[in-house]
Coordinates of C-alpha atoms in Angstrom, one line a residue:
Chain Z
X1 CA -64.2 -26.6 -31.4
X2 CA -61.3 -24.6 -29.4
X3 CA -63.5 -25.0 -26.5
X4 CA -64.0 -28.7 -26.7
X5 CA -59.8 -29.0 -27.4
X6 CA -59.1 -26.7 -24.7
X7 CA -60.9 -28.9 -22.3
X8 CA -59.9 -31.9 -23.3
X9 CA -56.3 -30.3 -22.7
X10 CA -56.8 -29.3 -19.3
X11 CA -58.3 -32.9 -18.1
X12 CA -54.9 -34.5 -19.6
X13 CA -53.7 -32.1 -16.8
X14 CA -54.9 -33.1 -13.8
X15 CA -54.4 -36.5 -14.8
X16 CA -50.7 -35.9 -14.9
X17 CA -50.8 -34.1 -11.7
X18 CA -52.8 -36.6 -10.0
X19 CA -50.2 -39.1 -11.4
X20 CA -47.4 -37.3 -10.0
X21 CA -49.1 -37.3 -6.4
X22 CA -49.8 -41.3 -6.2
X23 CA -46.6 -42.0 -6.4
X24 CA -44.1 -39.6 -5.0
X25 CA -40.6 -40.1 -5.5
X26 CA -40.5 -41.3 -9.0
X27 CA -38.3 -38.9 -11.2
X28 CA -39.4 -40.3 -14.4
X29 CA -42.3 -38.2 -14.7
X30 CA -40.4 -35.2 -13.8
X31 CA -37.7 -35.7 -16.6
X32 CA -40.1 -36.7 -19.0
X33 CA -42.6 -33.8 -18.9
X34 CA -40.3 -31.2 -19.7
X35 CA -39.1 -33.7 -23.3
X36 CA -42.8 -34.4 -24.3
X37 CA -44.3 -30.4 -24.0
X38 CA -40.6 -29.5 -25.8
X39 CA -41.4 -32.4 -28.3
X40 CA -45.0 -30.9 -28.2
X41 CA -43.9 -27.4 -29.3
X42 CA -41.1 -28.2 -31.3
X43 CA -44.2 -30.2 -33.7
X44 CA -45.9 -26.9 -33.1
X45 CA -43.2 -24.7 -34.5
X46 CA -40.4 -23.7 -32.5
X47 CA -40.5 -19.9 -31.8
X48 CA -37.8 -18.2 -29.8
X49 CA -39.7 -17.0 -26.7
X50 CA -41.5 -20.9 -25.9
X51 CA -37.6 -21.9 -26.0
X52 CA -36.7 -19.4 -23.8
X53 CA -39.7 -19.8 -21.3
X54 CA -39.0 -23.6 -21.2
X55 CA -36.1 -23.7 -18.8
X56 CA -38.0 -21.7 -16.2
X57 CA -41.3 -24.1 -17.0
X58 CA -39.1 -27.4 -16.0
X59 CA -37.1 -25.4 -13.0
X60 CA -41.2 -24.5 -11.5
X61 CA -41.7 -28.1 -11.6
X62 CA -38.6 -29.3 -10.0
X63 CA -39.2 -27.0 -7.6
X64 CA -42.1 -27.9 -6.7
X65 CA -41.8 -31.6 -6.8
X66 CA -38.7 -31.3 -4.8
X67 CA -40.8 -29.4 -2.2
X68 CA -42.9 -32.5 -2.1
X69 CA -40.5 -35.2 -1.6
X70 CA -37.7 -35.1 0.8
X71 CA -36.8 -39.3 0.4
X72 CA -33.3 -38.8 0.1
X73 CA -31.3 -41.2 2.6
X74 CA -29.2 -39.1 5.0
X75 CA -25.8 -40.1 4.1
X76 CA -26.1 -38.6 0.3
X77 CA -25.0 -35.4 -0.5
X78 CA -28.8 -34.5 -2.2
X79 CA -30.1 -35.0 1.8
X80 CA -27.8 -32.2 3.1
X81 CA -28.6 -30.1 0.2
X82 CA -32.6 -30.3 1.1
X83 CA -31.0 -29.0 4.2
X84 CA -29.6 -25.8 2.7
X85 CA -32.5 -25.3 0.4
X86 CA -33.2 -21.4 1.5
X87 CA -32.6 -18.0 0.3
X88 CA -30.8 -15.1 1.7
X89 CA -34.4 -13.3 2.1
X90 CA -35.8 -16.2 3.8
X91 CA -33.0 -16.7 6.4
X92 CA -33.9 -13.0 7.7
X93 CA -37.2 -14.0 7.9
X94 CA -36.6 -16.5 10.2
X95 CA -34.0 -14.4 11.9
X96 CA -36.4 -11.8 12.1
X97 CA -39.2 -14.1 13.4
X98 CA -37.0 -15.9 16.1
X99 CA -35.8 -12.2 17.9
X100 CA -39.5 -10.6 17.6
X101 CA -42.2 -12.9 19.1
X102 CA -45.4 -12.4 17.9
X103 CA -48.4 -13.7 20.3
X104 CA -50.4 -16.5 18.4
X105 CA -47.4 -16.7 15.2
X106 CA -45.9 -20.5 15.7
X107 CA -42.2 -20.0 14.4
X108 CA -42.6 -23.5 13.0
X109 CA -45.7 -22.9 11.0
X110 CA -44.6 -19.2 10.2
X111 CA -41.5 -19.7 8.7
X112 CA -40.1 -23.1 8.8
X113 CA -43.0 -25.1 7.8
X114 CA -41.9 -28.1 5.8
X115 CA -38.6 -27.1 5.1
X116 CA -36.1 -26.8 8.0
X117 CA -32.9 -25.8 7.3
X118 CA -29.4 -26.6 8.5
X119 CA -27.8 -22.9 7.1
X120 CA -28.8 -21.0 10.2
X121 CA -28.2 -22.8 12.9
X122 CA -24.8 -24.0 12.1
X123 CA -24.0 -19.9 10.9
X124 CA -25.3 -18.6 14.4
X125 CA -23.7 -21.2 16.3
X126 CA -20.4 -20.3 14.6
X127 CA -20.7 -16.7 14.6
X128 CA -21.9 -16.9 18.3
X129 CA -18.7 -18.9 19.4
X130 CA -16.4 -16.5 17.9
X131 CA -18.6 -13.6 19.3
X132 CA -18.3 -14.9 22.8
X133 CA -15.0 -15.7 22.7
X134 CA -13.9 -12.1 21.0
X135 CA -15.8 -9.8 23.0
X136 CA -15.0 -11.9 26.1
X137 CA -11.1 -11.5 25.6
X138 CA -11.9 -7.6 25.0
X139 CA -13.7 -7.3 28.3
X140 CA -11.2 -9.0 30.4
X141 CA -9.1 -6.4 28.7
X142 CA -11.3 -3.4 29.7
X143 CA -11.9 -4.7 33.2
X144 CA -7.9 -5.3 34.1
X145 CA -6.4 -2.4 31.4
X146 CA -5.1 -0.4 34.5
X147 CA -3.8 -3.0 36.8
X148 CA 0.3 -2.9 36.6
X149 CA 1.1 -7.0 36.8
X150 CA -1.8 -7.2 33.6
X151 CA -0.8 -9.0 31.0
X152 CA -2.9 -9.0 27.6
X153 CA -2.9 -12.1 26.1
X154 CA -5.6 -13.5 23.4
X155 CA -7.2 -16.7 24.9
X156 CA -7.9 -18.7 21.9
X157 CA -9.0 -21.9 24.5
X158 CA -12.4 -19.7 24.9
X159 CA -13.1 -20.5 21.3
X160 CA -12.5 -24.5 22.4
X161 CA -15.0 -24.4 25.2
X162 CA -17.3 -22.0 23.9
X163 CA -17.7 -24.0 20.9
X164 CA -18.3 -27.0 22.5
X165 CA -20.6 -25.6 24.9
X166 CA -22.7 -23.8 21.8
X167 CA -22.3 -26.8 19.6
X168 CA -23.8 -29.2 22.5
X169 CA -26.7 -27.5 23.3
X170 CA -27.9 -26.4 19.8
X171 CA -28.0 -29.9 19.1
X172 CA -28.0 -32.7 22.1
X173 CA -31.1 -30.2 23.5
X174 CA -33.4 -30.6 20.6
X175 CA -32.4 -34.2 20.5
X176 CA -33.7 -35.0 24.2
X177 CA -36.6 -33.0 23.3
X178 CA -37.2 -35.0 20.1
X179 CA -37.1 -37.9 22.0
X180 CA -39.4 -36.9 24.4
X181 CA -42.1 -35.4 22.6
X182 CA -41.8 -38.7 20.1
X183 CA -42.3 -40.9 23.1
X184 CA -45.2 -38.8 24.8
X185 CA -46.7 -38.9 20.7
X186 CA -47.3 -42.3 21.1
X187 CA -48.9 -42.0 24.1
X188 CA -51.6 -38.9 23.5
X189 CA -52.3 -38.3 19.9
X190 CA -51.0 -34.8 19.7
X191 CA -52.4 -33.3 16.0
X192 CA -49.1 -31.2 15.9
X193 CA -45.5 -32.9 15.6
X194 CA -42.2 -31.7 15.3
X195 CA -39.4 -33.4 13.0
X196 CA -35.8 -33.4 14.4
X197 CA -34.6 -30.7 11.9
X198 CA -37.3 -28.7 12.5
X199 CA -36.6 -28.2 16.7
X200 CA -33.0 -28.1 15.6
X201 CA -33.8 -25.3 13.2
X202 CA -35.8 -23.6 16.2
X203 CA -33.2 -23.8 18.5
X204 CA -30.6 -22.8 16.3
X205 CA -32.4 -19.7 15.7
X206 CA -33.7 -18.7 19.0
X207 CA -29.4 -18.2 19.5
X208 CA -29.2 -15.3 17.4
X209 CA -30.7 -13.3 19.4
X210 CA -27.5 -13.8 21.8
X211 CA -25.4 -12.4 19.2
X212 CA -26.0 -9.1 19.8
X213 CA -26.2 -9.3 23.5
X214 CA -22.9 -10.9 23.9
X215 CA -21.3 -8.1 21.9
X216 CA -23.4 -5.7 24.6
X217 CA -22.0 -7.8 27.2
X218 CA -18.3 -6.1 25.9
X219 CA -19.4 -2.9 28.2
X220 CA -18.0 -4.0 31.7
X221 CA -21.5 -2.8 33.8
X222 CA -23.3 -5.7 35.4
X223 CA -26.9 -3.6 35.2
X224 CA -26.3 -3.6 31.5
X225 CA -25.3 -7.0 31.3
X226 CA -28.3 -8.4 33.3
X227 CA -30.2 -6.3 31.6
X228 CA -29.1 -7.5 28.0
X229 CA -29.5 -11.0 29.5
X230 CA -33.4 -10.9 30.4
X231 CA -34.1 -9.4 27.4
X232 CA -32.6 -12.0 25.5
X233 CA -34.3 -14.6 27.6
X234 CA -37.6 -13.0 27.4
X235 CA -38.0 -13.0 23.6
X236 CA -36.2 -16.3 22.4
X237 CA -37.4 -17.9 25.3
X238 CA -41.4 -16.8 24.4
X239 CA -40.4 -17.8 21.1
X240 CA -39.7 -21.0 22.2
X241 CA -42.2 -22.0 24.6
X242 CA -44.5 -20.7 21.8
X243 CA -43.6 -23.0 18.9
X244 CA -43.6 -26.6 21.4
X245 CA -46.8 -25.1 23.0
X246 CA -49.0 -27.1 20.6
X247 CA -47.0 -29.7 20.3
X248 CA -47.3 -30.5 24.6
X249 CA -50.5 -28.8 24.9
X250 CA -53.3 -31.9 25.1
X251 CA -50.5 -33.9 27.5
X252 CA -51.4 -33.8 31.2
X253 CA -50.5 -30.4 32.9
X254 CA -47.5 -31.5 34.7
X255 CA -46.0 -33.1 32.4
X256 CA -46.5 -29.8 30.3
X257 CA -45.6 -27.5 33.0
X258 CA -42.2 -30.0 33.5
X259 CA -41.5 -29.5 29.9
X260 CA -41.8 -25.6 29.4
X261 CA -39.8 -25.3 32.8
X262 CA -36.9 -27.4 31.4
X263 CA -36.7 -25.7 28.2
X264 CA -36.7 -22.4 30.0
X265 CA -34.4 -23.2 32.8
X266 CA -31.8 -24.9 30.0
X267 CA -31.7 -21.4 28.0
X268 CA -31.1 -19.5 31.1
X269 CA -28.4 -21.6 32.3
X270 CA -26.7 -21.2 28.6
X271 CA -27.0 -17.7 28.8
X272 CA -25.8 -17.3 32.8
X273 CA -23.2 -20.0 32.1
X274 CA -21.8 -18.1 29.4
X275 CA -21.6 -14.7 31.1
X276 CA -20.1 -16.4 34.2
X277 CA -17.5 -18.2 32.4
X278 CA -15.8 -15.8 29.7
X279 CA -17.2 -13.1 31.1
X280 CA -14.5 -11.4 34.2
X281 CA -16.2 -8.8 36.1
X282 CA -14.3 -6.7 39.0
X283 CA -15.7 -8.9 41.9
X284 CA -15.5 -12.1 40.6
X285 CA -14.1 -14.6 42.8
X286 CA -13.2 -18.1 40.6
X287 CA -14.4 -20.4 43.9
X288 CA -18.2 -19.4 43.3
X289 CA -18.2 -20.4 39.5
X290 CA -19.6 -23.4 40.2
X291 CA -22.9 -22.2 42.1
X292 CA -23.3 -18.9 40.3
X293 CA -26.1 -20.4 37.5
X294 CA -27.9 -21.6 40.0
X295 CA -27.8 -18.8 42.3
X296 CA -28.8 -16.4 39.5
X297 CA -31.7 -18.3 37.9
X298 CA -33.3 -18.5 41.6
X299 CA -33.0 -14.3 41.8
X300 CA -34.4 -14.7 37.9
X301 CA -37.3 -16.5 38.8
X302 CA -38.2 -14.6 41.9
X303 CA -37.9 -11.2 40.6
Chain U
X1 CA -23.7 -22.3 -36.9
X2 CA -21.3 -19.1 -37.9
X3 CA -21.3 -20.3 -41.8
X4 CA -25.1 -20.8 -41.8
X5 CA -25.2 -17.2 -40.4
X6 CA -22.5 -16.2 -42.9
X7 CA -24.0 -18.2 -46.1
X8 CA -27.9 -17.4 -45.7
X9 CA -28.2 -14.2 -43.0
X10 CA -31.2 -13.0 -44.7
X11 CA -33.1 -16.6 -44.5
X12 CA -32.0 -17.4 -41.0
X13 CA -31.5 -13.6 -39.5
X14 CA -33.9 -14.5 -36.5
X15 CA -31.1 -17.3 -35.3
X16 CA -29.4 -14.9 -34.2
X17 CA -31.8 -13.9 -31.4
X18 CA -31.5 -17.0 -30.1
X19 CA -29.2 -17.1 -27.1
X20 CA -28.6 -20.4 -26.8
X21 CA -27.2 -20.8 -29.9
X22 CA -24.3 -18.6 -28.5
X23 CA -24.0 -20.2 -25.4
X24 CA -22.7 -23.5 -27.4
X25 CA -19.3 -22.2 -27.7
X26 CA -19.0 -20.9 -24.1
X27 CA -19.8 -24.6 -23.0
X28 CA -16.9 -25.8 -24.9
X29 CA -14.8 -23.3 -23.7
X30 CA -13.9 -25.2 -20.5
X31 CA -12.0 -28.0 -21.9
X32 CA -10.1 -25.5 -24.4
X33 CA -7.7 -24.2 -21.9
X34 CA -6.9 -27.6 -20.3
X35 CA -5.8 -28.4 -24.1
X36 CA -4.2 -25.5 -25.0
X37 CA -2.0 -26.4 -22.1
X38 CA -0.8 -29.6 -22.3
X39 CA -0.2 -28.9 -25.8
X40 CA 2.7 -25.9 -24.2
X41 CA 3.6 -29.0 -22.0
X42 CA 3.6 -32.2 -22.3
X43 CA 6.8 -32.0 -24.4
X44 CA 9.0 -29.8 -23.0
X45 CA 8.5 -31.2 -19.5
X46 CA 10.3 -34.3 -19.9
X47 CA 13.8 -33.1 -20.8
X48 CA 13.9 -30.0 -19.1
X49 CA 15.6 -28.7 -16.3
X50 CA 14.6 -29.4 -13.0
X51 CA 15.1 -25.1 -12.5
X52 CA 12.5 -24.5 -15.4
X53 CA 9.8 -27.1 -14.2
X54 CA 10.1 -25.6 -9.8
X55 CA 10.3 -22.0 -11.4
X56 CA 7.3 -22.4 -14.0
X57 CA 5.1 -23.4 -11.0
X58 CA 6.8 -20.3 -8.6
X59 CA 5.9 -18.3 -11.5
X60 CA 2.0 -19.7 -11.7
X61 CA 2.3 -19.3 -8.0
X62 CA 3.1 -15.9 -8.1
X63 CA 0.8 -15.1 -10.7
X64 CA -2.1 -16.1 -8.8
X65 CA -0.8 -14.0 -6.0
X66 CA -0.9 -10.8 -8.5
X67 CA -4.7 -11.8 -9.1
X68 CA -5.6 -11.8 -5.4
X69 CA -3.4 -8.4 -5.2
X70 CA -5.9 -7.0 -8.0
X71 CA -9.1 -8.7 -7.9
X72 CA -10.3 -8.3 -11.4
X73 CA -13.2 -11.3 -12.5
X74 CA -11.2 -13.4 -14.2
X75 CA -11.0 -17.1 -13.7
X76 CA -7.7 -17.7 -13.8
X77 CA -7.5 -18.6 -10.1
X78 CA -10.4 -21.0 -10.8
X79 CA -9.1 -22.6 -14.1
X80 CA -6.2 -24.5 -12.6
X81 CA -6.4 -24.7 -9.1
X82 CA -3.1 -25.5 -6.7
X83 CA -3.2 -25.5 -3.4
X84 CA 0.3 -24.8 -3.2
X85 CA -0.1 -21.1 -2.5
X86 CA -2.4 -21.8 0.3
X87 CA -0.2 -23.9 1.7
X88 CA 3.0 -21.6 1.8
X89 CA 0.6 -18.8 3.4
X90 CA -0.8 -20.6 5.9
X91 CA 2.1 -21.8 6.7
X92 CA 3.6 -18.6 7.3
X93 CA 1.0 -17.3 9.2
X94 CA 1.2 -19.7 11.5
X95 CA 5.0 -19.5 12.0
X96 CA 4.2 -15.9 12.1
X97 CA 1.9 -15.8 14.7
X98 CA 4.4 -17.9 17.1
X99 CA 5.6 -16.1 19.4
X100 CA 9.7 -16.5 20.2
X101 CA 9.1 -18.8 23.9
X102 CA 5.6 -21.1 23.6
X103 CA 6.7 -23.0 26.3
X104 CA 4.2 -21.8 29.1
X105 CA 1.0 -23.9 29.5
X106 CA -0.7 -20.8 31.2
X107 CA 0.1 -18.8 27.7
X108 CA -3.3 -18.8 25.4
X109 CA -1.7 -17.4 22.6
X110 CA -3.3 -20.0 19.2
X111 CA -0.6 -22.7 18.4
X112 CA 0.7 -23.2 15.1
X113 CA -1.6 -26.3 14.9
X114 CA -4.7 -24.4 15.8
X115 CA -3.8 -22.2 13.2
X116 CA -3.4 -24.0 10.8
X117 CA -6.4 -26.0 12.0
X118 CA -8.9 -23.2 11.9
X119 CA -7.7 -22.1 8.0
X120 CA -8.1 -25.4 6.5
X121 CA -10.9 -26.6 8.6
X122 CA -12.3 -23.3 8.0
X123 CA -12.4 -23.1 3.8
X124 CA -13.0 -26.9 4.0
X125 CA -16.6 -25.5 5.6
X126 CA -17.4 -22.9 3.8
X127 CA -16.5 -24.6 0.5
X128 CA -18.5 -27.7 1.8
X129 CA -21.6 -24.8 2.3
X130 CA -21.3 -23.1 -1.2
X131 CA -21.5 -26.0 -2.5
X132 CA -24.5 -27.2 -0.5
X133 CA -25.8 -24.2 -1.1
X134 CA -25.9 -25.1 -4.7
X135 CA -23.2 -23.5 -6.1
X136 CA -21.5 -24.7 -9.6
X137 CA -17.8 -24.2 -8.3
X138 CA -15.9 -27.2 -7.3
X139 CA -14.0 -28.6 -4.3
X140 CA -10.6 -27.9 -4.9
X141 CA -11.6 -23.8 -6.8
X142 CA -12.6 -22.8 -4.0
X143 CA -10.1 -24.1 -1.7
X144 CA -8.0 -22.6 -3.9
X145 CA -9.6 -19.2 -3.9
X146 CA -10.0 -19.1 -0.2
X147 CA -6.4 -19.9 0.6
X148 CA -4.8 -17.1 -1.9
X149 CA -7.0 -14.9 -0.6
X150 CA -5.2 -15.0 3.3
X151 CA -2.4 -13.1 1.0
X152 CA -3.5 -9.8 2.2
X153 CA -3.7 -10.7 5.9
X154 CA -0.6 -12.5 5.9
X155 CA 0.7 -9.2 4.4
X156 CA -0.6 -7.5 7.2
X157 CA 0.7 -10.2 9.9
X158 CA 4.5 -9.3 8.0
X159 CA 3.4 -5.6 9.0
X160 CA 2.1 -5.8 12.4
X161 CA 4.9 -7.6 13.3
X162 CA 7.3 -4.9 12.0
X163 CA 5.1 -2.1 13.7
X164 CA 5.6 -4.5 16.5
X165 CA 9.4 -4.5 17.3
X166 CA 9.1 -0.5 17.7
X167 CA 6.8 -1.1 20.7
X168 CA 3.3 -0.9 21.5
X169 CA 2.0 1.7 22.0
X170 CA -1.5 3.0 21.2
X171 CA 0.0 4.6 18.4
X172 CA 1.4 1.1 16.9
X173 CA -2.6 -0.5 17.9
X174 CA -3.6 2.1 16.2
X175 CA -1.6 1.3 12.8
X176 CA -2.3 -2.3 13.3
X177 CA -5.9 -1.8 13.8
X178 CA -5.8 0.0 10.4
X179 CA -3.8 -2.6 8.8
X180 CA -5.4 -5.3 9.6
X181 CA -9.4 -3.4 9.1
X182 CA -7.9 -2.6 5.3
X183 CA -6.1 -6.4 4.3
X184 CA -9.2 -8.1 6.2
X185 CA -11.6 -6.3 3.3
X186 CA -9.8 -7.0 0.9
X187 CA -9.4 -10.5 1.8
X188 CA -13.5 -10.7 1.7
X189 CA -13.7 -8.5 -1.0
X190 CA -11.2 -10.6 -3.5
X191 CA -12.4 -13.5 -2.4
X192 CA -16.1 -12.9 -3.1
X193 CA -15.3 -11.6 -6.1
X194 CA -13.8 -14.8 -7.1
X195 CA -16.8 -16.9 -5.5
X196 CA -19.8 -15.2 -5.7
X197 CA -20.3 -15.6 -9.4
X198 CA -20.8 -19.2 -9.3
X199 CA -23.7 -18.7 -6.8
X200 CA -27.3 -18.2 -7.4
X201 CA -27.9 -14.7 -7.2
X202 CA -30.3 -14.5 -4.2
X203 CA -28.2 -17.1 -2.2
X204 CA -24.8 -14.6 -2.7
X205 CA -25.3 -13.2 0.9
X206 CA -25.4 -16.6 2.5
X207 CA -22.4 -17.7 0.9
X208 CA -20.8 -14.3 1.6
X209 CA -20.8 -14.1 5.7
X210 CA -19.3 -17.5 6.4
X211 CA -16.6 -16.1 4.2
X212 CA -16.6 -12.8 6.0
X213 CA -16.7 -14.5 9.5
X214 CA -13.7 -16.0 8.3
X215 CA -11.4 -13.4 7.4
X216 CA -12.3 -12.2 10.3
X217 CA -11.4 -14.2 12.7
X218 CA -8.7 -14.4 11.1
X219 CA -7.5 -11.2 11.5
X220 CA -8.7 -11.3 14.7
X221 CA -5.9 -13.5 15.9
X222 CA -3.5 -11.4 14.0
X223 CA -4.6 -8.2 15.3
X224 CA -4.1 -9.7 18.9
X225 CA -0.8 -11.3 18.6
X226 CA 1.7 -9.9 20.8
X227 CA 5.2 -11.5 21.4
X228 CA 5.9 -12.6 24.5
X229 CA 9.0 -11.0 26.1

């Protein structure tokens, strides 16, 4: 007899499961469930741990439906919450992830998976701006401490342009790709796709690993800086060319090969750019601004 | 629910382990205050002095200042929120941090606009994040509790600027370094006292840093300032 109930229990289930699946979106079932088992237990006698373990009960299904369904239109404050959906744990995760590549570990399918979020990107971004313009005003310090005519001053328009330089590329970057990969989806079926948040999200993270090197960069030695600089370049830039390698694999090899090259050549030029703008050395001659990215990325790419 | 508890304990004596039943009370809590208030009010307000009504809100002013000063959790700095405090300190910081001549276009010293800019764009964000970060605070709390909390770095602009006139030397870096270091932490720590409470606990760190970067830069620009001669 127990057997028979507890079966028939566990059919009514699925049903409700399978219910919930068909048609995604609607809340009713959601707000319901958590009345009708209260109602259920409250006919059952109400004991004081079943009304205790009924909050968590509903927040697991919220949860989980909300994991489910992202239909939220984007000009609603519930659409930019989706976006901020993570825990402290998992944004050093993702941290973590974007500084260490790991051969054959997609960022995207690692960490990200169906839920991008806005949190880390926007944090690095600001934190880098600040960082480059800070420890850029401290080594224009160190570099002319001893000269007599020196004056210090604290050049807050570094923020200006370093924010808007940041700010551009973290997003108008994974926009053109966006575009691009959209466009070459319709023409080869690619099995993997990327949403917008999600290269945002990528790109946002592969900055932090310039975090630490622009605060390096504070030393005024160009080995060390250089050095900093490939190191950066080497692991966010694997980590990126590994997360849009499946996405641009099955398209035709030059296309592919134009691709990777772009999104390489685009970081480097962030991370020369930066160091050449807010970054005074002993020898630097304000003429050959202009050409040093270029000039660099050559000796980059032939050493 | 007390006189059923009173009346019959031994009948109902496992109520009590019920915690929801005592949570009742603290929900109604909120609008208590807000009542007890107006009740002080409402009367007196219309035939009183103009002197009582400005120096009851100094004094509310300046009591919030006192709860920055010592960070204790309470919520009076959330219960009624004025942004007039964060106005008058911002305000002074960024008169503070002009320097006597800003008439040079070479000079990159921040302007009083960028200033003023970067504090209220700056809570504006970070309030606009706690709350997307699903925190139960509102709007105008914790612009509130991120403007008083500039009270110690604007203390330490006052001081910097003191240690200033006597020269600078690396002895008067050296006190301004230690100034700013100490009214910066307490700027992050008071404030996150205030804050953090209203945030899920494993999403405290991620509402904690913007904060921090904040203060920060903060006293970065204060740290820096050097009057032009």
């Amino acid at each position: 007899m127990a057997n028979t109930d507890f079966h028939l229990q566990f059919q009514e289930f699925e049903d409700d499961q399978g219910y919930v699946k068909s048609n995604q979106g609607s809340t009713t079932v959601t707000i319901d469930d958590p009345i009708k088992s209260r109602k259920q237990r409250k006919t059952t006698g109400t004991a004081p741990e079943e009304e205790e373990i009924d909050p968590l009960d509903s927040n697991d299904q919220t949860e989980l439906l909300s994991g489910e369904k992202k239909s939220a239109p984007f000009w609603t404050f519930e659409f930019y919450q989706t976006l901020f959906d993570v825990d402290s744990h998992q944004v050093k995760n993702r941290i973590v992830g974007s500084i260490l590549p790991w051969p054959g570990k997609n960022f995207v399918e690692v960490y990200l998976r169906s839920n991008p979020d806005l949190y880390g990107p926007f944090w690095i971004c600001a934190t880098l701006v600040f960082a480059i313009a800070i420890s850029g005003n401290i080594s224009s310090f160190l570099v002319h401490h001893g000269q007599p005519k020196y004056k210090y001053v604290p050049d807050f328009r570094k923020v200006t342009m370093a924010a808007t330089a940041i700010y551009s590329y973290a997003w108008l970057v994974p926009l053109a790709l966006w575009g691009f990969l959209t466009w070459r989806n319709r023409k080869i079926a690619s099995l993997v796709s990327y949403s917008f948040m999600q290269i945002v999200c990528v790109y946002g993270y592969s900055l932090s690993i310039y975090i630490p090197a622009v605060i390096l960069w504070i030393i005024p030695s160009e080995g060390l800086r250089w050095f900093s600089i490939v190191v950066a370049l080497c692991l966010s830039g694997s980590v990126l060319v590994m997360t849009f390698w499946p996405a641009i694999r099955d398209d035709k090899p030059r296309i592919t090969m134009a691709i990777i090259a772009t999104i390489v050549i685009l970081h480097v030029l962030l991370a020369v750019g930066c160091k050449a703008c807010f970054f005074s050395t002993y020898e630097m001659d304000p003429s050959e601004d202009h050409n040093e990215p270029l000039r660099t990325t050559n000796s980059l790419s032939s050493t | 629910m007390a006189e059923v508890e009173e009346s019959s304990k031994p009948l109902f004596a496992g109520l009590s382990d019920i915690s929801i039943s005592e949570d009742i009370p603290v929900e109604g809590d909120i609008s208590v205050p807000l009542g007890s208030q107006n009740a002080d009010n409402d009367l007196s307000t219309l035939d009183e002095p103009v002197k009582d009504t400005i120096l009851r809100d100094l004094r509310a002013i300046g009591q919030k200042f006192v709860h920055v000063m010592y960070p204790k959790k309470s919520s009076a700095l959330l219960r009624d929120w004025d942004l007039w405090g964060p106005l008058i300190l911002c305000v002074t910081l960024a008169l503070m941090l002009q320097s006597g001549s800003a008439d040079s276009e070479e000079d990159g010293r921040p302007q009083f606009a960028e200033v003023f800019v970067i504090i209220w764009f700056g809570s504006v964000i970070i309030t606009l994040n706690s709350k997307l970060l699903g925190g139960t605070i509102s709007f105008f709390q914790s612009l509130c509790v991120l403007g008083y909390c500039i009270l110690p770095l604007t203390v330490a602009m006052i001081v910097c600027r003191i240690v200033l006139l006597g020269g600078s030397g690396i002895i008067g870096f050296a006190v301004r370094l230690i100034v700013v270091t100490a009214s910066f932490s307490w700027s992050t720590f008071a404030s996150t006292a205030f804050l953090a409470d209203s945030q899920p606990a494993n999403r405290k760190a991620l509402v904690v840093y913007p904060v921090f970067l904040f203060y920060f830069v903060i006293g970065w620009m204060i740290l820096t300032f050097s009057p032009s001669h």
